[in-house]
XYZ file of C-alpha atoms in Angstrom:
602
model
C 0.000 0.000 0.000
C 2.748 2.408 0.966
C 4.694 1.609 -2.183
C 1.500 2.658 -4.281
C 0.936 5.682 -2.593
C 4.417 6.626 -2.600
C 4.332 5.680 -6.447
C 1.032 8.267 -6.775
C 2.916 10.842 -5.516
C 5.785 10.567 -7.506
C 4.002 10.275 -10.786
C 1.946 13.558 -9.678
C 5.153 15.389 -9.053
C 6.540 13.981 -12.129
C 3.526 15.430 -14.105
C 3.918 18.839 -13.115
C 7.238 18.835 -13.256
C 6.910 18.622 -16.892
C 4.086 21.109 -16.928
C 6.763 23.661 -15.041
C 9.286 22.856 -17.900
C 6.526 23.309 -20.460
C 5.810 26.565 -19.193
C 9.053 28.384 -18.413
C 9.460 27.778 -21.941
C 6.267 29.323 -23.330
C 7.177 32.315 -21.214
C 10.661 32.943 -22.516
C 9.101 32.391 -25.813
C 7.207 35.749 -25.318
C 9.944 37.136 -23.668
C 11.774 36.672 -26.387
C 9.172 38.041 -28.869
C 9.638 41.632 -27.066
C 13.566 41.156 -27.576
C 13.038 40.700 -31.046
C 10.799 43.238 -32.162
C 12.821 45.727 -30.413
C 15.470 44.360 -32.819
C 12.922 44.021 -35.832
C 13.590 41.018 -36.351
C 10.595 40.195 -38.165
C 12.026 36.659 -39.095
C 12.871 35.225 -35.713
C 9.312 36.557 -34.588
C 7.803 34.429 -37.153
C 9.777 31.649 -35.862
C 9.202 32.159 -32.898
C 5.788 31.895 -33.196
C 5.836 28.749 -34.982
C 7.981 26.920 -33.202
C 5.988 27.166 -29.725
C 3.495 25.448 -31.365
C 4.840 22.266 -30.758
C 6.406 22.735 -27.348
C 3.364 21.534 -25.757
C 3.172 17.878 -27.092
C 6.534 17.804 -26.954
C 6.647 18.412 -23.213
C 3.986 15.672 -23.081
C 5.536 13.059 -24.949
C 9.071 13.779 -22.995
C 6.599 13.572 -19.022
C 4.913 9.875 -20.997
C 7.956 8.788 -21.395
C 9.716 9.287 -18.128
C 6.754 7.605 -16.561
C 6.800 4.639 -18.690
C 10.411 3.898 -18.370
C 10.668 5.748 -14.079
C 7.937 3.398 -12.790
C 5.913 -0.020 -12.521
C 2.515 0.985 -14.667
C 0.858 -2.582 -13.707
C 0.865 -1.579 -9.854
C -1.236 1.442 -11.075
C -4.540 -0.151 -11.055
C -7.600 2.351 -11.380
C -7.840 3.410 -7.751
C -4.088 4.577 -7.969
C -4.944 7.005 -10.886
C -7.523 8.228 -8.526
C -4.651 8.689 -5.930
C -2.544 10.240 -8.523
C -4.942 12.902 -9.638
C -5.541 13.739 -5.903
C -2.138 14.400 -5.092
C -1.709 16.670 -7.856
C -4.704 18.863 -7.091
C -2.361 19.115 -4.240
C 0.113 20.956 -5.717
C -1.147 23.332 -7.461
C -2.769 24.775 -3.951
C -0.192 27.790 -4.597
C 0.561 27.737 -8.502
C -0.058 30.390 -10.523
C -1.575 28.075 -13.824
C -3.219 25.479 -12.004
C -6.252 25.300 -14.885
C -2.853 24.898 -17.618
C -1.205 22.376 -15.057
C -4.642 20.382 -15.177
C -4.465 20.340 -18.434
C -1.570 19.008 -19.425
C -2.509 16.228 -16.646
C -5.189 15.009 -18.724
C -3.004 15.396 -21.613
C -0.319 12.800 -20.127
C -2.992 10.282 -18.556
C -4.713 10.217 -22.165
C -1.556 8.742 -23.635
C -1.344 6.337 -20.638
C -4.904 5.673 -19.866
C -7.908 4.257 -21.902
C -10.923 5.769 -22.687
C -13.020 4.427 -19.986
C -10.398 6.155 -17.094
C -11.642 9.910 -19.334
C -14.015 10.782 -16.038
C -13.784 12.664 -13.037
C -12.266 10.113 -10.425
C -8.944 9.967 -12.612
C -9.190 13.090 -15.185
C -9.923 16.864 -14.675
C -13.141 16.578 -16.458
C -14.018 20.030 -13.706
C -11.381 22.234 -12.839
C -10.554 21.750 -9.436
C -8.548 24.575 -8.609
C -10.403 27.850 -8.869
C -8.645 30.706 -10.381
C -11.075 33.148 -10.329
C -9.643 35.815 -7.964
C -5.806 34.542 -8.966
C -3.913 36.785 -9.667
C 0.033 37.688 -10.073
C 2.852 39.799 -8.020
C 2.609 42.436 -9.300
C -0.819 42.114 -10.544
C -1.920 41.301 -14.438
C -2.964 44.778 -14.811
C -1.739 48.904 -13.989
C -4.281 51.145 -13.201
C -3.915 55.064 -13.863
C -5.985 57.423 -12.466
C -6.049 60.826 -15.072
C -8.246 63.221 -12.731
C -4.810 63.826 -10.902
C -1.763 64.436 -13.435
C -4.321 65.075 -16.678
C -4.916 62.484 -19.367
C -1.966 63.543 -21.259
C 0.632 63.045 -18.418
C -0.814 59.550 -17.441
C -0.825 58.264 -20.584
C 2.625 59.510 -21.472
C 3.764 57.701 -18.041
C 1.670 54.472 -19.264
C 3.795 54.303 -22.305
C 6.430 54.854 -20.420
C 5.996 51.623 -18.034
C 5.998 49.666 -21.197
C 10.047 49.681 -20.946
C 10.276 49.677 -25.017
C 13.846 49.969 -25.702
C 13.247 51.838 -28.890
C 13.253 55.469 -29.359
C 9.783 56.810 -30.589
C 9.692 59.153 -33.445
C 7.425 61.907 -32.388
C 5.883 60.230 -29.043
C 4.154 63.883 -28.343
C 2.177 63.939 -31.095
C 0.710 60.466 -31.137
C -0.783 61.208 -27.614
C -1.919 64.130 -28.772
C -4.101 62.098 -31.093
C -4.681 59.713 -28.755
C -6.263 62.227 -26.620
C -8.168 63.748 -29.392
C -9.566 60.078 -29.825
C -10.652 59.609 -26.866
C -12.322 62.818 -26.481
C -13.839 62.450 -29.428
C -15.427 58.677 -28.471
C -16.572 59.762 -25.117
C -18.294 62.927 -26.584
C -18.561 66.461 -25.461
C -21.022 65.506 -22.739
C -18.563 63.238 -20.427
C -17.916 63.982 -17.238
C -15.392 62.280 -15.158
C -16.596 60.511 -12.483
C -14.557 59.485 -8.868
C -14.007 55.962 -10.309
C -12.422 57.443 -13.883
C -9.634 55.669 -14.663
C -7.196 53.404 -17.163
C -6.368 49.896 -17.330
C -3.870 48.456 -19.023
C -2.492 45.070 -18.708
C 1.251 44.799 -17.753
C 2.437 43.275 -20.920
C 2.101 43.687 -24.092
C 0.267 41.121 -26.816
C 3.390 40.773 -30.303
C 2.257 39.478 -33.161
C 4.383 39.667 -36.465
C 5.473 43.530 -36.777
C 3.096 44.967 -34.476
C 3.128 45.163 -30.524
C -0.714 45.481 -29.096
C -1.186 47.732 -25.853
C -4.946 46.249 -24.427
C -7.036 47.780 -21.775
C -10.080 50.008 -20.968
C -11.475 53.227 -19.964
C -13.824 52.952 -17.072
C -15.832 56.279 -15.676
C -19.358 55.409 -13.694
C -18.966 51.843 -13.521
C -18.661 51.518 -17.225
C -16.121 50.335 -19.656
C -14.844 51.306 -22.390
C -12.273 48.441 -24.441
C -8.860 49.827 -26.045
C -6.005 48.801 -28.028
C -2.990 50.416 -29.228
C -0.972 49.092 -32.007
C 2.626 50.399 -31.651
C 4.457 49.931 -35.216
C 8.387 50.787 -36.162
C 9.196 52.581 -38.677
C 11.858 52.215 -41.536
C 14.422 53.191 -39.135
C 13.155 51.225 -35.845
C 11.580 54.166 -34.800
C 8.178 53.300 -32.734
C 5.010 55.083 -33.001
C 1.339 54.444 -32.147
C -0.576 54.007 -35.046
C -3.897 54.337 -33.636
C -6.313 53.806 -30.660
C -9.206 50.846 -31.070
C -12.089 51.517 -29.226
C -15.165 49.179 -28.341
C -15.573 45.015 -28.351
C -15.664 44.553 -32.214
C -12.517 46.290 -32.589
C -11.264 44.502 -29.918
C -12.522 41.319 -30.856
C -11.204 41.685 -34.557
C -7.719 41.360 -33.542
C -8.745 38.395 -31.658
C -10.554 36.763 -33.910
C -10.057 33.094 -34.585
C -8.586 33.652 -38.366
C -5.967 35.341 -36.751
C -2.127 33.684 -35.500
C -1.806 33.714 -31.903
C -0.378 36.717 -29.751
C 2.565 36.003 -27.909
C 2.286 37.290 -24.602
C 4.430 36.913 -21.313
C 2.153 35.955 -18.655
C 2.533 34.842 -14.539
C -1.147 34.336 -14.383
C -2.973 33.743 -17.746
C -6.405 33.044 -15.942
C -6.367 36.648 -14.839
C -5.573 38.083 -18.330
C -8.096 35.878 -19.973
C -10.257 37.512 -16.734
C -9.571 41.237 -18.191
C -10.152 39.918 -22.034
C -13.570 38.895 -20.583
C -14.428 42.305 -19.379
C -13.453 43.393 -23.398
C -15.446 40.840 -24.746
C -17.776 39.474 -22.868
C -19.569 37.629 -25.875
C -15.745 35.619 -26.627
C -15.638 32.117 -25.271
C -12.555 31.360 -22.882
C -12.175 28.578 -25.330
C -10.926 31.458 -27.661
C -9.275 33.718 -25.737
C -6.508 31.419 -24.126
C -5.830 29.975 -27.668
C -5.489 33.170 -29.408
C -3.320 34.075 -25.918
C -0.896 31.140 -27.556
C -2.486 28.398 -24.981
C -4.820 26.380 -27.438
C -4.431 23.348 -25.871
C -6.320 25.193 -22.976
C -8.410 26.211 -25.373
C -8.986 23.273 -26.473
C -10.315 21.730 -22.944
C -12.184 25.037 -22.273
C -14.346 24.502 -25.633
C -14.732 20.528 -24.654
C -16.225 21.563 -21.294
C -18.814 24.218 -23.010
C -19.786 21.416 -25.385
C -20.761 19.167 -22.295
C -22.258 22.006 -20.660
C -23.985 22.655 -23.545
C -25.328 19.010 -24.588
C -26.782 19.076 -21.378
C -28.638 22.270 -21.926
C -30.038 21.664 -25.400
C -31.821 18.674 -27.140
C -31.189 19.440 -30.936
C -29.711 16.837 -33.347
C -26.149 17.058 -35.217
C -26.678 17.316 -38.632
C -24.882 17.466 -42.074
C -23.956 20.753 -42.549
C -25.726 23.393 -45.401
C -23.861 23.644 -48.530
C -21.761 21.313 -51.196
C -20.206 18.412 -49.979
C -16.614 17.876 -49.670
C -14.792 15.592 -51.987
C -12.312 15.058 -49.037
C -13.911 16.419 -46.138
C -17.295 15.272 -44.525
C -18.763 18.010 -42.444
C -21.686 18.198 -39.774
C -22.910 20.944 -36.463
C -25.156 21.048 -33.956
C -27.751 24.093 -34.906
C -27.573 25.437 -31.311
C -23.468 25.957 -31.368
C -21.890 27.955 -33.345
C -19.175 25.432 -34.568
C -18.578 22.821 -37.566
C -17.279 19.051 -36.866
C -15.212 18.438 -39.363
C -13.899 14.696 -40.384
C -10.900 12.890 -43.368
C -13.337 10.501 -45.428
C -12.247 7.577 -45.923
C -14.010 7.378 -49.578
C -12.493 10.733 -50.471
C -12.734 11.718 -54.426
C -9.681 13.400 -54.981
C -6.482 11.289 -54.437
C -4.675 12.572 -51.407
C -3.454 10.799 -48.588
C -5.680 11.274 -44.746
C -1.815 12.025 -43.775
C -1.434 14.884 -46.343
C -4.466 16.313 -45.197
C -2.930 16.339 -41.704
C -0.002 18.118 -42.819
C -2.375 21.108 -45.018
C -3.797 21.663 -41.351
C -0.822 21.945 -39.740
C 0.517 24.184 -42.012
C -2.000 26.286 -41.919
C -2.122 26.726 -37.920
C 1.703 27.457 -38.230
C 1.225 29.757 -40.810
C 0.514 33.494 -40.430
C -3.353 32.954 -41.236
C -3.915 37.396 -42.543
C -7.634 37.005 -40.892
C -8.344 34.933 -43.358
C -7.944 31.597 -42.513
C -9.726 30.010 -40.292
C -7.862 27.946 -37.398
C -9.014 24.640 -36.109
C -8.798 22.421 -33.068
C -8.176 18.974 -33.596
C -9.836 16.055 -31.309
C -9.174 12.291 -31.092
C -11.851 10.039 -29.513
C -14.789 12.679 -29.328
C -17.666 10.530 -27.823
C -21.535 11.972 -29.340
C -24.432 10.599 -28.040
C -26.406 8.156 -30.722
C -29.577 9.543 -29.889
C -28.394 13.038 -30.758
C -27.666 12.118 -34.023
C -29.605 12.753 -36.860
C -30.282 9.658 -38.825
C -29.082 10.792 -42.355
C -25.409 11.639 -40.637
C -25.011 8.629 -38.832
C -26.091 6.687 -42.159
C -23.196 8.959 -43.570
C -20.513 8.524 -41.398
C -20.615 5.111 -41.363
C -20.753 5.427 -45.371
C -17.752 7.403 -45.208
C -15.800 7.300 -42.602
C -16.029 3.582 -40.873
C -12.133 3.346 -39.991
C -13.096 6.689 -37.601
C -15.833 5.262 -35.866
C -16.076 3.241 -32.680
C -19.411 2.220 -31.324
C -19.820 1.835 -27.982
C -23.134 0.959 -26.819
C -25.542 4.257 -26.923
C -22.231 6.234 -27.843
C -20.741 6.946 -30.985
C -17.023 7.417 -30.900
C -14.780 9.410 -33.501
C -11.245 8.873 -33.639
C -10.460 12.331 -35.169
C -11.636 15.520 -36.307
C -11.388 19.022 -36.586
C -13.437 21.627 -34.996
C -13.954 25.088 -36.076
C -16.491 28.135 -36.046
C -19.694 27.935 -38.133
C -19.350 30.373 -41.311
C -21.740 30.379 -44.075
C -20.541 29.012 -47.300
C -19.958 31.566 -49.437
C -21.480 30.435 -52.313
C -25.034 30.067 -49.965
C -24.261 33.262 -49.046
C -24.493 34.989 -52.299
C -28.019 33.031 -53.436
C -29.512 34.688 -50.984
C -27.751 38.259 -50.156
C -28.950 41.639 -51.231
C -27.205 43.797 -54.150
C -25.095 45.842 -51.419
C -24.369 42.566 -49.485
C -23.397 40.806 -52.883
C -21.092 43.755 -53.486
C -19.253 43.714 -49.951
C -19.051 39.742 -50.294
C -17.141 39.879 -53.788
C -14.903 42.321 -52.692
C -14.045 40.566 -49.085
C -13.672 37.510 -51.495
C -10.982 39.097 -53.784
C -9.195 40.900 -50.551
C -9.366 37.834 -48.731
C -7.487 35.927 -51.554
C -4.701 38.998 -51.782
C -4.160 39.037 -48.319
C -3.360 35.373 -48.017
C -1.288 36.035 -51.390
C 0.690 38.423 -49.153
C 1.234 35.707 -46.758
C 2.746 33.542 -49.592
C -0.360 31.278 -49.583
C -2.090 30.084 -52.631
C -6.140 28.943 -51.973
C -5.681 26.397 -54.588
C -9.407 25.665 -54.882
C -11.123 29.210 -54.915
C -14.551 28.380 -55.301
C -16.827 29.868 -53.500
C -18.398 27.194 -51.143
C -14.236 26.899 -49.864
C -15.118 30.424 -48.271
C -17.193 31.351 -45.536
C -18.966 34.569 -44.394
C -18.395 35.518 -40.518
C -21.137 36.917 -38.725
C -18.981 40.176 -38.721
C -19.183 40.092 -42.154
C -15.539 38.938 -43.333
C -14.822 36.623 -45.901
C -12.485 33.495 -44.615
C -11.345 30.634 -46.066
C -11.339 27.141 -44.708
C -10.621 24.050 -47.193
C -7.207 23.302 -46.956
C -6.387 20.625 -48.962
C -4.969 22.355 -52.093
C -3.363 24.742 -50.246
C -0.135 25.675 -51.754
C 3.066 28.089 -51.223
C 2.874 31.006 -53.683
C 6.192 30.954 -54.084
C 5.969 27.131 -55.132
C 3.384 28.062 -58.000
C 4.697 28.543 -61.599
C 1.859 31.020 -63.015
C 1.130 31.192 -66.685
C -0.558 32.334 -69.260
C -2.573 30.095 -71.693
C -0.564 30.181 -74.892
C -2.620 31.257 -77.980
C -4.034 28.070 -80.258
C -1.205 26.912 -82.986
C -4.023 26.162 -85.577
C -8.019 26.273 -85.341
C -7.753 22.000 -84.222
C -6.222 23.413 -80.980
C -9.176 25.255 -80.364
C -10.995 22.624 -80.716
C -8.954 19.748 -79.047
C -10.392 18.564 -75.756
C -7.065 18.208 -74.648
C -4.994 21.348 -73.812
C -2.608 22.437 -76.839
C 0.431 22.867 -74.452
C 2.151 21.477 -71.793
C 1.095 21.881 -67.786
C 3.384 20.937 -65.369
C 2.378 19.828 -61.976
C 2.818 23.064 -60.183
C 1.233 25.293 -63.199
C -1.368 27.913 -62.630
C -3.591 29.472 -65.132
C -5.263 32.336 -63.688
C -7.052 33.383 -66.701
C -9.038 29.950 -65.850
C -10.636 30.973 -62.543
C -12.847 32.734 -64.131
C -14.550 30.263 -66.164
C -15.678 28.750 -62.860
C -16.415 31.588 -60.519
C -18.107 34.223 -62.624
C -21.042 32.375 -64.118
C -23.231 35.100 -62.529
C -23.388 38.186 -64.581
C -23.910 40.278 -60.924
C -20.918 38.524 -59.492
C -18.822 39.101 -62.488
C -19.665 42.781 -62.626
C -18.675 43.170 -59.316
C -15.076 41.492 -59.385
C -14.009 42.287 -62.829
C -14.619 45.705 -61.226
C -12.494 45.365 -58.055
C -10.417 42.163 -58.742
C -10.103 41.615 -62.156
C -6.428 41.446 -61.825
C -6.792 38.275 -59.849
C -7.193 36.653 -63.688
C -3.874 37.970 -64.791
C -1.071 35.663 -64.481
C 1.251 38.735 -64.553
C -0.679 39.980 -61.162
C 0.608 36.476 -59.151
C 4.196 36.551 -60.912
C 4.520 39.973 -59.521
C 3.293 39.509 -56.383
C 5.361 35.996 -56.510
C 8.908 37.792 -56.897
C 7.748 40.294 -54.054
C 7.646 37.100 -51.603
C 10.734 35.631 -53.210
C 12.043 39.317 -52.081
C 11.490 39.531 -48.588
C 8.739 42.293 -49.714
C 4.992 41.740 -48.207
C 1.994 44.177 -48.023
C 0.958 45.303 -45.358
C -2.160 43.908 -43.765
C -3.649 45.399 -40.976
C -6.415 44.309 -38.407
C -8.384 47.525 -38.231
C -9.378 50.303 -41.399
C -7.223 52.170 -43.217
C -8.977 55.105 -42.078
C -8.455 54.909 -38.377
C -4.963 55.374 -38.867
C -3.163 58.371 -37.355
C -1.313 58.523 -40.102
C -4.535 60.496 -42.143
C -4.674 62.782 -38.939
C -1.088 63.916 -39.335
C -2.101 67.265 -40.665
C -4.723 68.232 -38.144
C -1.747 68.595 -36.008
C 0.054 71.708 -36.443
C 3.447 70.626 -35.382
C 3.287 67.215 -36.942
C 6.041 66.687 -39.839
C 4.006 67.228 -43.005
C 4.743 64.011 -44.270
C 3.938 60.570 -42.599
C 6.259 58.607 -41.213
C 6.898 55.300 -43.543
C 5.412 52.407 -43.013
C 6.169 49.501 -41.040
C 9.407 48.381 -42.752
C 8.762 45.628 -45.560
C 12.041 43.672 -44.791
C 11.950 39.943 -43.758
C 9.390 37.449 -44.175
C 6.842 38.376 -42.097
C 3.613 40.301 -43.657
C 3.007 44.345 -42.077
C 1.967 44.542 -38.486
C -1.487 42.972 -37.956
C -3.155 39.922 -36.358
C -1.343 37.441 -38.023
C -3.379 34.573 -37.049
């Protein structure tokens, strides 16, 4: 008995041992991430941010391991787990991630354990350490109070506290407009009340090029969401390039087509906290993975879908629109996400691994907002009953190496979940003139923008886009997704003689990487509305001289900048209502390196 227990208590501080590890590393990550945009170093950033993808299962696989080969797994039997697990709630009495730490638990006892362990006795299925009023030293956030310096001398002390190690080029001015902008959202009628003040949280959020200060106004009680994206220059000069006000501004830079933030945190549960207050609408599912933590994420969303199984009593169905020919597809009306599965009968002739590897790519990818990110799931138990008939009949059609049936459960071995969109091509059936109009142009921007990010759609039809309930355009069907810079774009040679016309084979040679842009047309623009529309604002996308150029730009280091907020809420259009601003603007973000202008990257 005391062997056993002794055992329990060394697995438990074996586990979190390898969550600590895991951890200090995500934080010098971010730590890191300042370090190098200081530098503008735009290419380790991008590294950066790929590589900490995988330190997560890495840390896993390395805490399986030294459990498999440290101790004697058949004097574990199923009361020991439970021992295990208690010892480990524990530990984390004092520690500062204890809902990450549980986590990654579950994480190493579902490579040990079988399914039927996946419950409370043995798993964090519940949290068990609160972290609602957790909080770091010194705390997540700095409060200023303006009523006693002035608004302009707080927040020149609040950029300050930042600890940039660039110079700024004309810091005076861009608080000027920063005040301006502020006065002019709160209106000539606000009045300051004893509670006026500024939050800010303690570190800042790096993503590519830009550096993201978030916080809020509050006056009364109420509150007000910021952000302030602070951008270099051509000569690593910093300056603030505008204020965001209000939770779909906010939200936008979070939003789940974006790359992930990389953000030093002690105490991520209380910055996820603050991110609430800015959002309350966002799921915490969301906010820790677009914080970097979407493995969190990941058991956040799993415990909403419980929660919200229990609370509803609709079927999963297929979802609306075309079928894939390599993905089969299906939601619950009542949550706003898609279940996404590999077919086994797919009709295009690509490998279940291959597919794998187009998802990966993508989440390691700088995703422009246009992309939509995924969490991937093995062994996702649905109940039968909540299934509609025509999908089960379908997934077993389909997909029978993915399915496990266990008694009133039906169990799939793998898929991908993401957020509900409507298909594009639905979209536009049933839109009105103005809504066609913003659609086709989001459609064409969306395709540049990912073009800017070296990433070629492949398959641009329509129904592989999707239409956000904010309105944007995103794409989500992976599997011909190529590098730009691995296309060869052509032209269609001109017919030899009038047979070539005719010929139902093509006249010339294609190669295996060849594009014909002058060919996208034939299968987009069937619509005389729709082809109005984008000849008018992308015709260029059916010129193969329009992807060479922007092809040898990549090749070149050379990107376009692609920003999470408009154009026109720049400073940089403001410039002249200032009377001692320089009368030109200073240049943008510097085009050097491979990563794409400051912006969400997702």
């Amino acid at each position: 008995m005391k062997r056993a227990l002794d055992q329990a208590v060394a697995i438990a501080e074996a586990i979190l041992a390898g969550f600590d590890r895991h951890y200090a590393l995500f934080r010098y990550n971010a730590q890191q991430a300042k370090s190098r945009y200081e530098a503008a170093d735009w290419h380790a950033i991008r590294h950066l941010a790929r590589e900490r993808i995988d330190f997560y299962d890495a840390r896993v696989r390395e805490a399986v391991e030294r459990i498999e080969t440290g101790f004697d797994r058949r004097e574990l039997a199923a009361g020991n787990w439970a021992q295990v697990k208690r010892h480990y709630v524990a530990l984390l009495a004092e520690h500062r991630q204890p809902e990450l730490a549980e986590t990654f638990f579950n994480s190493v006892c579902a490579k040990l354990l079988h399914r039927t362990y996946f419950h409370n006795d043995f798993i964090f299925v519940r949290p068990a350490v609160a972290t609602d009023y957790l909080d770091g030293d010194p705390p997540s956030f700095r409060a200023y109070y303006p009523a006693r310096d002035g608004l302009p001398a707080t927040l020149h002390r609040m950029i300050v506290e930042l600890g940039l190690a660039c110079p700024f080029v004309d810091i005076d001015r861009d608080l000027r407009l920063v005040v301006r902008a502020i006065d002019e959202w709160l209106g000539p009628e606000f009045a300051p009340s004893s509670d006026w003040q500024l939050n800010v949280l303690r570190t800042l959020f790096f993503r590519n090029k830009g550096a993201y200060l978030i916080g809020r106004l509050i006056n009364d009680g109420e509150v007000t969401p910021f952000a302030i994206p602070i951008l270099q220059d051509s000569r690593g000069r910093l300056y603030l390039d505008t204020i965001l006000f209000g939770p779909d501004r906010i939200e936008t830079l979070f939003n789940f087509s974006r790359a992930y933030f990389m953000v030093d945190m002690e105490v991520p549960s209380a910055y996820v906290r603050f991110l609430k207050t800015l959002m309350p609408t966002k799921p915490e599912s969301e906010l820790y993975t677009m914080l970097g933590l979407h493995k969190q994420g990941k058991t956040a969303f799993f415990r909403d879908f419980l929660a919200h199984l229990k609370h509803s009593g609709d079927k999963f169905v297929i979802a609306p629109g075309i079928k894939g020919l390599v993905m089969g597809v299906f939601t619950l009306p009542s949550f706003p996400y898609v279940f996404k599965i590999i077919k086994d009968k797919r009709s295009k002739d690509v490998s279940r691994e291959f597919i794998k590897k187009q998802y990966q790519l993508v989440k390691t990818h700088d995703r422009v907002g246009r992309m939509a990110d995924t969490w991937e799931y093995s062994d996702v138990p649905f109940p039968k009953a909540r299934l509609d008939p025509s999908l089960l009949a379908e997934l077993r059609e389909t997909a029978p190496s993915l399915l496990e049936e266990d008694g009133d459960t039906l169990v799939i071995r793998h898929l991908y979940i993401e957020r509900r969109m409507v298909p594009l091509n639905l979209w536009l059936e049933r839109c009105t003139d103005d809504e066609r109009v913003h659609a086709v142009v989001e459609y064409g921007d969306a395709i540049k923008q990912m073009v800017a990010a070296d990433i070629f759609p492949g398959d641009m039809l329509w129904k592989n886009f999707g239409v956000t309930r904010q309105g944007r355009v995103v794409f989500y069907d992976y599997d011909e997704v190529a590098y730009v810079t691995d296309c060869v774009f052509r032209r269609i040679p001109p017919p030899r003689t009038p047979e070539d016309e005719m010929a139902s084979e093509p006249w010339y040679t294609v190669g295996p990487h060849d594009v014909f842009p002058e060919e996208f047309g034939t299968f987009l623009l069937g619509d005389p509305r729709v082809r109005s529309i984008f000849m008018n604002h992308h015709g260029d996308l059916l010129e193969a001289e329009f992807w060479q150029r922007k092809q040898a730009a990549v090749r070149a280091g050379r990107f376009d900048d692609v920003f999470p907020y408009p154009e026109s809420v720049r400073f940089r259009n403001r410039y002249d209502e200032d009377e001692t601003a320089p009368a030109a603007a200073p240049p943008a973000p510097s085009p050097a390196g491979p990563a794409t202008a400051p912006q969400p990257a997702h």
